[in-house]
Amino acid sequence: MKLLMRLVVNAIAVAAAAWLLNDISITGSTTTNKVITLVVVAAIFGLVNAVVKPLATLLSLPFIVLTLGLLIFVINALMLLLTSWISDGLDIPFEVEGFGTALLGALIITVVSWLMNVLLPDKLETD
């Protein structure tokens, strides 16, 4: 249940970023197709954050300390760009245009995910 809630939170966060930024696009012919795309993109984003992000963070740890943690924002943006690249390779209609958009999108996704986790702490703690 916890994994499913994290997937839904990620999907909502990605949807918020796509809604707020014109250069993050999720296309689909119907609302159902867009929702399915959001869930698949959220799953890819979750896998990228679970597998690649810890390695990238560990390798760049001295630079993260040197920049007082600001490099984490760059790493988050790169994870969003990687998610877009993987989605493109799998023919999933999700696209992020450019690094600046990825940086803003990653910031939006982080804030929305944090807010959702604050609002739903009991749901994420069970099972």
CSV table of C-alpha atoms in Angstrom, one decimal:
chain,number,residue,atom,x,y,z
A,1,MET,CA,0.0,0.0,0.0
A,2,LYS,CA,2.9,2.4,0.8
A,3,LEU,CA,4.4,1.8,-2.6
A,4,LEU,CA,1.1,2.6,-4.3
A,5,MET,CA,0.6,5.8,-2.3
A,6,ARG,CA,4.1,6.9,-3.3
A,7,LEU,CA,3.3,6.2,-6.9
A,8,VAL,CA,0.2,8.3,-6.7
A,9,VAL,CA,2.0,11.1,-4.9
A,10,ASN,CA,4.7,11.1,-7.6
A,11,ALA,CA,2.1,11.1,-10.4
A,12,ILE,CA,0.3,14.1,-8.8
A,13,ALA,CA,3.6,15.9,-8.4
A,14,VAL,CA,4.6,15.3,-12.1
A,15,ALA,CA,1.1,16.4,-13.2
A,16,ALA,CA,1.5,19.6,-11.2
A,17,ALA,CA,4.9,20.3,-12.8
A,18,ALA,CA,3.4,19.7,-16.3
A,19,TRP,CA,0.5,21.9,-15.5
A,20,LEU,CA,2.6,24.8,-14.3
A,21,LEU,CA,5.4,24.6,-16.9
A,22,ASN,CA,4.6,24.7,-20.6
A,23,ASP,CA,7.9,22.9,-21.5
A,24,ILE,CA,6.9,19.7,-19.6
A,25,SER,CA,4.4,17.9,-21.8
A,26,ILE,CA,2.2,14.9,-21.3
A,27,THR,CA,0.2,14.1,-24.3
A,28,GLY,CA,-2.6,11.7,-24.9
A,29,SER,CA,-5.8,11.4,-26.8
A,30,THR,CA,-8.0,11.0,-23.7
A,31,THR,CA,-7.8,11.8,-20.1
A,32,THR,CA,-7.4,8.1,-19.3
A,33,ASN,CA,-4.4,7.9,-21.6
A,34,LYS,CA,-2.9,11.0,-19.8
A,35,VAL,CA,-3.5,9.4,-16.4
A,36,ILE,CA,-1.9,6.1,-17.5
A,37,THR,CA,1.0,8.1,-18.9
A,38,LEU,CA,1.4,10.0,-15.6
A,39,VAL,CA,1.4,6.7,-13.6
A,40,VAL,CA,4.0,5.2,-15.9
A,41,VAL,CA,6.2,8.3,-15.8
A,42,ALA,CA,5.9,8.4,-12.0
A,43,ALA,CA,7.0,4.7,-11.8
A,44,ILE,CA,10.0,5.5,-14.1
A,45,PHE,CA,10.8,8.6,-12.0
A,46,GLY,CA,10.6,6.5,-8.8
A,47,LEU,CA,12.9,3.9,-10.2
A,48,VAL,CA,15.4,6.5,-11.4
A,49,ASN,CA,15.4,8.1,-8.0
A,50,ALA,CA,15.8,4.8,-6.3
A,51,VAL,CA,18.6,3.4,-8.4
A,52,VAL,CA,20.5,6.3,-10.1
A,53,LYS,CA,20.1,9.2,-7.7
A,54,PRO,CA,21.9,7.6,-4.7
A,55,LEU,CA,24.8,6.7,-6.9
A,56,ALA,CA,25.0,10.2,-8.4
A,57,THR,CA,24.6,11.8,-4.9
A,58,LEU,CA,27.4,9.6,-3.5
A,59,LEU,CA,29.8,10.3,-6.3
A,60,SER,CA,29.2,14.1,-6.1
A,61,LEU,CA,29.1,14.3,-2.3
A,62,PRO,CA,32.2,16.5,-2.0
A,63,PHE,CA,30.7,19.0,-4.5
A,64,ILE,CA,27.4,18.9,-2.6
A,65,VAL,CA,29.2,19.8,0.5
A,66,LEU,CA,31.2,22.5,-1.3
A,67,THR,CA,28.0,24.1,-2.7
A,68,LEU,CA,26.2,23.8,0.6
A,69,GLY,CA,23.7,21.3,-0.9
A,70,LEU,CA,22.7,23.4,-3.9
A,71,LEU,CA,24.0,20.6,-6.2
A,72,ILE,CA,21.1,18.4,-5.1
A,73,PHE,CA,18.8,20.6,-7.2
A,74,VAL,CA,21.0,20.0,-10.2
A,75,ILE,CA,20.9,16.2,-9.5
A,76,ASN,CA,17.1,16.3,-9.2
A,77,ALA,CA,16.9,18.1,-12.5
A,78,LEU,CA,19.1,15.5,-14.2
A,79,MET,CA,17.0,12.7,-12.8
A,80,LEU,CA,13.9,14.4,-14.4
A,81,LEU,CA,15.8,14.7,-17.7
A,82,LEU,CA,16.8,11.1,-17.5
A,83,THR,CA,13.1,10.1,-16.8
A,84,SER,CA,12.2,12.1,-20.0
A,85,TRP,CA,14.9,10.4,-22.0
A,86,ILE,CA,13.8,6.9,-20.8
A,87,SER,CA,10.2,7.7,-21.5
A,88,ASP,CA,11.1,8.8,-25.0
A,89,GLY,CA,12.9,5.5,-25.6
A,90,LEU,CA,9.8,3.6,-24.4
A,91,ASP,CA,7.5,5.8,-26.6
A,92,ILE,CA,5.8,7.2,-23.6
A,93,PRO,CA,4.4,10.7,-24.4
A,94,PHE,CA,6.3,12.7,-21.7
A,95,GLU,CA,8.9,15.3,-22.6
A,96,VAL,CA,10.9,17.9,-20.7
A,97,GLU,CA,12.4,20.7,-22.8
A,98,GLY,CA,15.8,21.8,-21.5
A,99,PHE,CA,17.7,21.9,-18.3
A,100,GLY,CA,16.1,25.1,-17.0
A,101,THR,CA,12.7,23.6,-17.3
A,102,ALA,CA,14.0,20.4,-15.7
A,103,LEU,CA,15.4,22.4,-12.8
A,104,LEU,CA,12.1,24.2,-12.2
A,105,GLY,CA,10.1,21.0,-12.7
A,106,ALA,CA,12.2,19.1,-10.2
A,107,LEU,CA,11.7,21.9,-7.7
A,108,ILE,CA,7.9,21.8,-8.2
A,109,ILE,CA,7.9,18.0,-8.0
A,110,THR,CA,9.9,18.1,-4.7
A,111,VAL,CA,7.6,20.8,-3.2
A,112,VAL,CA,4.4,19.0,-4.2
A,113,SER,CA,5.6,15.6,-3.1
A,114,TRP,CA,6.7,17.1,0.3
A,115,LEU,CA,3.3,18.8,0.7
A,116,MET,CA,1.4,15.6,-0.2
A,117,ASN,CA,3.6,13.6,2.3
A,118,VAL,CA,2.8,16.2,5.0
A,119,LEU,CA,-0.9,16.0,4.3
A,120,LEU,CA,-1.0,12.2,4.1
A,121,PRO,CA,1.4,10.9,6.7
A,122,ASP,CA,-0.9,8.2,8.1
A,123,LYS,CA,-1.6,6.8,4.7
A,124,LEU,CA,2.1,6.5,3.9
A,125,GLU,CA,3.1,5.0,7.3
A,126,THR,CA,0.8,1.9,7.1
A,127,ASP,CA,1.9,-1.4,5.7
